[in-house]
mmCIF file of C-alpha atoms in Angstrom:
data_model
loop_
_atom_site.group_PDB
_atom_site.id
_atom_site.type_symbol
_atom_site.label_atom_id
_atom_site.label_comp_id
_atom_site.label_asym_id
_atom_site.label_seq_id
_atom_site.Cartn_x
_atom_site.Cartn_y
_atom_site.Cartn_z
ATOM 1 C CA MET A 333 -77.892 94.818 -184.244
ATOM 2 C CA GLY A 334 -77.813 93.166 -187.674
ATOM 3 C CA GLN A 335 -78.088 89.496 -188.491
ATOM 4 C CA ILE A 336 -75.279 86.963 -188.777
ATOM 5 C CA HIS A 337 -75.352 84.923 -191.997
ATOM 6 C CA ILE A 338 -73.604 81.571 -192.374
ATOM 7 C CA VAL A 339 -71.983 80.596 -195.693
ATOM 8 C CA THR A 340 -70.285 77.322 -196.613
ATOM 9 C CA ASP A 341 -69.388 75.105 -199.573
ATOM 10 C CA SER A 342 -70.954 71.841 -200.749
ATOM 11 C CA THR A 343 -68.806 69.356 -198.798
ATOM 12 C CA SER A 344 -70.442 69.400 -195.343
ATOM 13 C CA ASP A 345 -72.668 66.311 -195.861
ATOM 14 C CA LEU A 346 -75.581 68.194 -194.266
ATOM 15 C CA THR A 347 -78.994 67.323 -195.682
ATOM 16 C CA GLN A 348 -80.910 69.869 -197.718
ATOM 17 C CA GLU A 349 -83.443 69.965 -194.903
ATOM 18 C CA GLU A 350 -80.726 70.886 -192.376
ATOM 19 C CA ILE A 351 -79.293 73.540 -194.691
ATOM 20 C CA THR A 352 -82.718 75.120 -195.196
ATOM 21 C CA LYS A 353 -83.805 74.852 -191.553
ATOM 22 C CA ASN A 354 -80.592 76.470 -190.312
ATOM 23 C CA GLN A 355 -80.541 79.157 -193.025
ATOM 24 C CA ILE A 356 -77.098 78.148 -194.291
ATOM 25 C CA HIS A 357 -76.023 79.548 -197.666
ATOM 26 C CA VAL A 358 -74.069 77.202 -199.945
ATOM 27 C CA VAL A 359 -71.584 78.121 -202.678
ATOM 28 C CA PRO A 360 -71.017 74.759 -204.415
ATOM 29 C CA LEU A 361 -67.872 73.320 -205.919
ATOM 30 C CA SER A 362 -67.940 71.887 -209.438
ATOM 31 C CA ILE A 363 -66.741 68.565 -210.751
ATOM 32 C CA GLN A 364 -65.619 67.426 -214.210
ATOM 33 C CA ILE A 365 -66.218 63.906 -215.513
ATOM 34 C CA ASP A 366 -65.257 62.942 -219.081
ATOM 35 C CA ASN A 367 -65.390 66.544 -220.359
ATOM 36 C CA ALA A 368 -68.747 67.267 -218.704
ATOM 37 C CA THR A 369 -68.957 69.753 -215.817
ATOM 38 C CA TYR A 370 -71.462 69.429 -212.982
ATOM 39 C CA THR A 371 -72.321 71.616 -210.010
ATOM 40 C CA ASP A 372 -71.993 69.605 -206.803
ATOM 41 C CA GLY A 373 -75.356 68.974 -205.168
ATOM 42 C CA VAL A 374 -77.235 70.931 -207.854
ATOM 43 C CA ASP A 375 -77.198 68.934 -211.081
ATOM 44 C CA ILE A 376 -75.418 65.837 -209.782
ATOM 45 C CA GLN A 377 -76.064 63.906 -206.582
ATOM 46 C CA PRO A 378 -73.646 61.595 -204.698
ATOM 47 C CA GLU A 379 -74.982 58.213 -205.833
ATOM 48 C CA GLU A 380 -75.359 59.320 -209.456
ATOM 49 C CA PHE A 381 -71.769 60.580 -209.313
ATOM 50 C CA MET A 382 -70.527 57.162 -208.132
ATOM 51 C CA GLU A 383 -72.163 55.532 -211.169
ATOM 52 C CA LYS A 384 -70.505 57.987 -213.542
ATOM 53 C CA MET A 385 -67.104 57.664 -211.835
ATOM 54 C CA ALA A 386 -67.246 53.860 -212.166
ATOM 55 C CA VAL A 387 -67.283 54.108 -215.967
ATOM 56 C CA SER A 388 -65.154 57.248 -216.330
ATOM 57 C CA LYS A 389 -61.930 56.888 -218.306
ATOM 58 C CA GLU A 390 -60.066 59.290 -216.019
ATOM 59 C CA LEU A 391 -60.303 60.349 -212.398
ATOM 60 C CA PRO A 392 -62.884 63.154 -212.068
ATOM 61 C CA LYS A 393 -61.537 66.575 -211.121
ATOM 62 C CA SER A 394 -63.094 68.981 -208.654
ATOM 63 C CA SER A 395 -62.830 72.765 -208.799
ATOM 64 C CA GLN A 396 -63.318 75.281 -206.012
ATOM 65 C CA PRO A 397 -65.738 78.154 -206.596
ATOM 66 C CA ALA A 398 -64.185 81.248 -208.165
ATOM 67 C CA PRO A 399 -63.743 84.209 -205.768
ATOM 68 C CA GLY A 400 -66.399 86.032 -207.797
ATOM 69 C CA LYS A 401 -69.028 83.465 -206.761
ATOM 70 C CA PHE A 402 -68.276 84.078 -203.092
ATOM 71 C CA LYS A 403 -68.137 87.858 -203.569
ATOM 72 C CA GLU A 404 -71.571 87.820 -205.173
ATOM 73 C CA MET A 405 -72.969 85.963 -202.158
ATOM 74 C CA TYR A 406 -71.163 88.186 -199.627
ATOM 75 C CA ASP A 407 -72.271 91.401 -201.336
ATOM 76 C CA GLU A 408 -75.911 90.329 -201.283
ATOM 77 C CA LEU A 409 -75.980 89.039 -197.692
ATOM 78 C CA GLY A 410 -74.044 91.976 -196.270
ATOM 79 C CA LYS A 411 -75.632 94.834 -198.216
ATOM 80 C CA ASP A 412 -77.570 96.059 -195.157
ATOM 81 C CA GLY A 413 -74.614 95.839 -192.791
ATOM 82 C CA ASP A 414 -75.202 92.257 -191.629
ATOM 83 C CA GLN A 415 -72.188 90.138 -190.595
ATOM 84 C CA ILE A 416 -71.151 86.977 -192.409
ATOM 85 C CA ILE A 417 -69.249 83.940 -191.146
ATOM 86 C CA SER A 418 -68.013 81.746 -193.990
ATOM 87 C CA ILE A 419 -66.898 78.250 -192.877
ATOM 88 C CA HIS A 420 -65.257 75.856 -195.343
ATOM 89 C CA MET A 421 -63.620 72.508 -195.949
ATOM 90 C CA THR A 422 -59.989 72.173 -194.937
ATOM 91 C CA GLY A 423 -57.492 74.271 -196.844
ATOM 92 C CA GLY A 424 -55.165 71.265 -196.676
ATOM 93 C CA MET A 425 -57.235 69.507 -199.340
ATOM 94 C CA SER A 426 -58.818 72.316 -201.369
ATOM 95 C CA GLY A 427 -58.311 75.926 -202.385
ATOM 96 C CA THR A 428 -61.951 76.702 -201.516
ATOM 97 C CA VAL A 429 -61.217 78.531 -198.273
ATOM 98 C CA GLU A 430 -58.532 80.625 -199.997
ATOM 99 C CA SER A 431 -60.999 81.540 -202.735
ATOM 100 C CA ALA A 432 -63.419 82.652 -200.000
ATOM 101 C CA ARG A 433 -60.684 84.750 -198.356
ATOM 102 C CA GLN A 434 -59.917 86.515 -201.632
ATOM 103 C CA ALA A 435 -63.608 87.282 -202.070
ATOM 104 C CA ALA A 436 -63.878 88.613 -198.515
ATOM 105 C CA GLN A 437 -61.080 91.074 -199.257
ATOM 106 C CA MET A 438 -62.844 92.238 -202.425
ATOM 107 C CA SER A 439 -66.281 92.588 -200.812
ATOM 108 C CA GLU A 440 -67.349 95.605 -198.798
ATOM 109 C CA SER A 441 -69.390 93.311 -196.533
ATOM 110 C CA ASP A 442 -68.241 92.297 -193.031
ATOM 111 C CA VAL A 443 -67.000 88.757 -193.722
ATOM 112 C CA THR A 444 -65.046 86.396 -191.456
ATOM 113 C CA VAL A 445 -63.677 83.317 -193.256
ATOM 114 C CA ILE A 446 -62.874 80.189 -191.242
ATOM 115 C CA ASP A 447 -60.960 77.068 -192.246
ATOM 116 C CA SER A 448 -62.866 74.246 -190.519
ATOM 117 C CA ARG A 449 -59.799 71.986 -190.985
ATOM 118 C CA PHE A 450 -62.265 69.185 -191.732
ATOM 119 C CA ILE A 451 -64.477 67.744 -194.456
ATOM 120 C CA ALA A 452 -67.885 66.042 -194.448
ATOM 121 C CA SER A 453 -69.566 65.987 -191.019
ATOM 122 C CA GLY A 454 -66.457 67.476 -189.429
ATOM 123 C CA LEU A 455 -67.412 70.654 -191.297
ATOM 124 C CA GLY A 456 -71.115 69.991 -190.814
ATOM 125 C CA ILE A 457 -70.959 69.967 -187.008
ATOM 126 C CA GLN A 458 -69.276 73.388 -187.019
ATOM 127 C CA LEU A 459 -72.026 74.770 -189.258
ATOM 128 C CA LEU A 460 -74.782 73.394 -187.040
ATOM 129 C CA GLU A 461 -73.074 74.743 -183.931
ATOM 130 C CA ALA A 462 -72.638 78.174 -185.520
ATOM 131 C CA ALA A 463 -76.327 78.194 -186.508
ATOM 132 C CA ARG A 464 -77.421 77.178 -183.011
ATOM 133 C CA LEU A 465 -75.377 79.927 -181.383
ATOM 134 C CA ARG A 466 -76.526 82.529 -183.902
ATOM 135 C CA ASP A 467 -80.161 81.641 -183.202
ATOM 136 C CA GLU A 468 -79.522 81.941 -179.451
ATOM 137 C CA GLY A 469 -78.248 85.488 -179.971
ATOM 138 C CA ALA A 470 -74.484 84.908 -179.710
ATOM 139 C CA THR A 471 -72.108 87.492 -181.128
ATOM 140 C CA LEU A 472 -69.762 86.753 -184.016
ATOM 141 C CA GLU A 473 -66.828 86.696 -181.594
ATOM 142 C CA GLN A 474 -68.607 84.161 -179.356
ATOM 143 C CA ILE A 475 -69.341 81.908 -182.333
ATOM 144 C CA ILE A 476 -65.720 82.026 -183.528
ATOM 145 C CA LYS A 477 -64.428 81.178 -180.054
ATOM 146 C CA ARG A 478 -66.845 78.268 -179.712
ATOM 147 C CA LEU A 479 -65.862 76.839 -183.103
ATOM 148 C CA GLU A 480 -62.250 76.665 -181.939
ATOM 149 C CA VAL A 481 -63.378 74.427 -179.068
ATOM 150 C CA VAL A 482 -65.435 72.265 -181.428
ATOM 151 C CA ARG A 483 -62.457 71.817 -183.794
ATOM 152 C CA ASP A 484 -60.161 70.829 -180.947
ATOM 153 C CA ASN A 485 -62.610 68.140 -179.821
ATOM 154 C CA THR A 486 -63.540 66.698 -183.212
ATOM 155 C CA TYR A 487 -61.938 63.566 -184.657
ATOM 156 C CA LEU A 488 -62.173 62.417 -188.266
ATOM 157 C CA TYR A 489 -60.923 59.200 -189.837
ATOM 158 C CA VAL A 490 -61.036 58.229 -193.510
ATOM 159 C CA ILE A 491 -60.762 54.623 -194.667
ATOM 160 C CA VAL A 492 -60.525 53.699 -198.323
ATOM 161 C CA ASP A 493 -61.462 50.251 -199.624
ATOM 162 C CA THR A 494 -59.333 50.471 -202.758
ATOM 163 C CA LEU A 495 -56.136 52.438 -203.296
ATOM 164 C CA ASP A 496 -56.842 53.134 -206.989
ATOM 165 C CA ASN A 497 -58.149 56.690 -206.584
ATOM 166 C CA LEU A 498 -55.380 57.662 -204.149
ATOM 167 C CA VAL A 499 -52.833 56.454 -206.718
ATOM 168 C CA LYS A 500 -54.548 58.275 -209.613
ATOM 169 C CA GLY A 501 -54.816 61.414 -207.503
ATOM 170 C CA GLY A 502 -51.097 61.317 -206.704
ATOM 171 C CA ARG A 503 -51.540 60.842 -202.954
ATOM 172 C CA ILE A 504 -49.589 57.564 -202.917
ATOM 173 C CA GLY A 505 -47.120 56.114 -205.443
ATOM 174 C CA LYS A 506 -48.103 53.511 -208.027
ATOM 175 C CA GLY A 507 -45.720 50.910 -206.611
ATOM 176 C CA ARG A 508 -47.048 51.234 -203.083
ATOM 177 C CA GLY A 509 -50.594 51.229 -204.413
ATOM 178 C CA PHE A 510 -49.988 48.030 -206.379
ATOM 179 C CA ILE A 511 -48.455 46.261 -203.409
ATOM 180 C CA GLY A 512 -51.216 47.536 -201.117
ATOM 181 C CA SER A 513 -53.906 46.235 -203.469
ATOM 182 C CA LEU A 514 -52.209 42.843 -203.693
ATOM 183 C CA LEU A 515 -52.136 42.581 -199.908
ATOM 184 C CA ASN A 516 -55.687 43.977 -199.620
ATOM 185 C CA ILE A 517 -54.433 46.702 -197.283
ATOM 186 C CA LYS A 518 -56.923 49.202 -195.857
ATOM 187 C CA VAL A 519 -55.327 52.574 -195.115
ATOM 188 C CA ILE A 520 -56.638 54.423 -192.051
ATOM 189 C CA ALA A 521 -55.987 58.172 -192.123
ATOM 190 C CA ASN A 522 -57.003 61.119 -189.980
ATOM 191 C CA LEU A 523 -57.348 64.807 -190.739
ATOM 192 C CA GLU A 524 -55.234 66.127 -187.891
ATOM 193 C CA GLY A 525 -54.121 69.637 -188.773
ATOM 194 C CA GLY A 526 -56.491 69.648 -191.733
ATOM 195 C CA ALA A 527 -54.363 67.381 -193.942
ATOM 196 C CA TYR A 528 -54.657 63.721 -194.991
ATOM 197 C CA ASN A 529 -52.392 61.738 -192.627
ATOM 198 C CA PRO A 530 -52.155 57.924 -192.882
ATOM 199 C CA VAL A 531 -52.022 56.598 -189.319
ATOM 200 C CA GLY A 532 -52.519 52.873 -189.737
ATOM 201 C CA LYS A 533 -52.852 49.906 -192.102
ATOM 202 C CA VAL A 534 -54.949 46.791 -191.595
ATOM 203 C CA ARG A 535 -55.936 43.898 -193.836
ATOM 204 C CA SER A 536 -59.658 43.411 -193.299
ATOM 205 C CA HIS A 537 -62.860 45.352 -192.864
ATOM 206 C CA LYS A 538 -63.317 43.775 -189.439
ATOM 207 C CA GLN A 539 -59.910 45.098 -188.339
ATOM 208 C CA VAL A 540 -60.871 48.580 -189.585
ATOM 209 C CA VAL A 541 -64.058 48.506 -187.498
ATOM 210 C CA ASN A 542 -62.237 47.274 -184.401
ATOM 211 C CA HIS A 543 -59.497 49.906 -184.816
ATOM 212 C CA LEU A 544 -61.973 52.763 -185.192
ATOM 213 C CA PHE A 545 -64.167 51.617 -182.333
ATOM 214 C CA LYS A 546 -61.172 51.309 -179.994
ATOM 215 C CA GLN A 547 -60.045 54.829 -181.001
ATOM 216 C CA PHE A 548 -63.569 56.153 -180.437
ATOM 217 C CA LEU A 549 -63.663 54.698 -176.900
ATOM 218 C CA GLU A 550 -60.233 56.156 -176.059
ATOM 219 C CA ASP A 551 -61.019 59.630 -177.408
ATOM 220 C CA THR A 552 -64.437 59.895 -175.760
ATOM 221 C CA ALA A 553 -63.614 58.357 -172.371
ATOM 222 C CA GLY A 554 -64.985 60.554 -169.584
ATOM 223 C CA LYS A 555 -66.632 62.879 -172.121
ATOM 224 C CA THR A 556 -70.127 63.337 -173.535
ATOM 225 C CA VAL A 557 -70.488 62.400 -177.195
ATOM 226 C CA LYS A 558 -72.203 65.336 -178.899
ATOM 227 C CA MET A 559 -72.107 63.919 -182.421
ATOM 228 C CA ALA A 560 -71.029 60.741 -184.204
ATOM 229 C CA SER A 561 -71.327 60.396 -187.952
ATOM 230 C CA ILE A 562 -70.500 57.954 -190.719
ATOM 231 C CA SER A 563 -70.186 59.278 -194.266
ATOM 232 C CA HIS A 564 -69.746 56.683 -196.980
ATOM 233 C CA ALA A 565 -69.343 55.962 -200.676
ATOM 234 C CA HIS A 566 -71.101 52.574 -200.752
ATOM 235 C CA GLY A 567 -69.150 51.547 -197.658
ATOM 236 C CA MET A 568 -71.944 50.839 -195.153
ATOM 237 C CA LYS A 569 -72.218 47.089 -195.684
ATOM 238 C CA THR A 570 -68.516 46.332 -195.200
ATOM 239 C CA MET A 571 -67.532 48.850 -192.495
ATOM 240 C CA GLY A 572 -70.164 51.487 -191.762
ATOM 241 C CA THR A 573 -72.996 49.335 -190.409
ATOM 242 C CA PRO A 574 -70.788 47.116 -188.173
ATOM 243 C CA LEU A 575 -69.158 50.264 -186.739
ATOM 244 C CA LYS A 576 -72.548 51.922 -186.185
ATOM 245 C CA GLU A 577 -73.779 48.846 -184.315
ATOM 246 C CA LYS A 578 -70.746 48.872 -182.013
ATOM 247 C CA ILE A 579 -71.240 52.561 -181.202
ATOM 248 C CA GLU A 580 -74.939 52.043 -180.526
ATOM 249 C CA ALA A 581 -74.061 49.213 -178.134
ATOM 250 C CA THR A 582 -72.379 51.847 -175.917
ATOM 251 C CA GLY A 583 -75.736 53.603 -175.501
ATOM 252 C CA TYR A 584 -75.305 56.341 -178.112
ATOM 253 C CA HIS A 585 -78.125 55.926 -180.646
ATOM 254 C CA ASP A 586 -77.916 59.094 -182.747
ATOM 255 C CA VAL A 587 -75.224 58.065 -185.242
ATOM 256 C CA ARG A 588 -75.680 60.104 -188.430
ATOM 257 C CA VAL A 589 -75.330 58.231 -191.722
ATOM 258 C CA GLN A 590 -75.010 60.007 -195.061
ATOM 259 C CA PHE A 591 -73.628 59.446 -198.548
ATOM 260 C CA THR A 592 -70.587 61.659 -198.899
ATOM 261 C CA SER A 593 -70.175 64.397 -201.497
ATOM 262 C CA PRO A 594 -68.639 63.735 -204.942
ATOM 263 C CA ILE A 595 -65.770 66.058 -204.004
ATOM 264 C CA VAL A 596 -64.698 63.660 -201.247
ATOM 265 C CA SER A 597 -65.503 60.355 -202.981
ATOM 266 C CA THR A 598 -63.368 61.406 -205.971
ATOM 267 C CA HIS A 599 -60.324 61.041 -203.712
ATOM 268 C CA THR A 600 -61.459 58.053 -201.648
ATOM 269 C CA GLY A 601 -63.008 55.896 -204.367
ATOM 270 C CA PRO A 602 -65.851 53.384 -203.903
ATOM 271 C CA GLY A 603 -66.334 51.510 -200.638
ATOM 272 C CA ALA A 604 -64.808 54.230 -198.445
ATOM 273 C CA ILE A 605 -66.146 55.539 -195.153
ATOM 274 C CA GLY A 606 -65.450 58.626 -193.079
ATOM 275 C CA PHE A 607 -65.952 58.421 -189.304
ATOM 276 C CA VAL A 608 -66.421 61.688 -187.424
ATOM 277 C CA TYR A 609 -67.173 62.306 -183.766
ATOM 278 C CA PHE A 610 -67.279 65.299 -181.447
ATOM 279 C CA ALA A 611 -67.114 64.897 -177.673
ATOM 280 C CA GLU A 612 -66.401 67.182 -174.749
#
């Protein structure tokens, strides 16, 4: 029986060490800032991107990989008859997964494309789970079935500190953004169904932390927490660290912390955090 290869994009927030250790192949997105184009995670890193975005005249723009980039990867990995599972950021926020699907149709390799319906660590946990199962000898069908369970038991919340990027990106109107900024409103959104859904508004970082912690306790009651993660764009001091401390007080001490990808922080702006957890 041939191997199973795992392919993804550059938005999973996995470390390079995790990507290498788990033999995950990455087809990166690109990002444009002030007429310069960068390859995500290759020639621009998250913190450097934040510095450039702070002085950029316009909101940076991200671009999904062309189908040809995926096809090239699929053709190489599947040339000996090996199977490929290609898992990507939610199609509700990017055309990346659709680009991968087009490439799968063009390639002669055996490719299964999956919409993770998440971003950041919500995608990352599915990649790590797929790698674990592959290494234990699971079939492609078993991996796909397991990922459905993981998706159904994963929760992701995004909290922005400023509404500027959401306004510039067209996700909320200018008037609402202006009023929200005046009132110092923090928008809490989830990714239920793979799309950005505002689910609450509070007026302080402390209220954000309390809201998220209460939601975490409700969602994980009677379950075992398999993963909890905080991705941020310079948002640890205001929200990330206080939230991490509350979670650790429950006895769970493996909270992942990582700087989120430029693709995500373009939409959220500085000071944002993403809170992801998986429990069953």
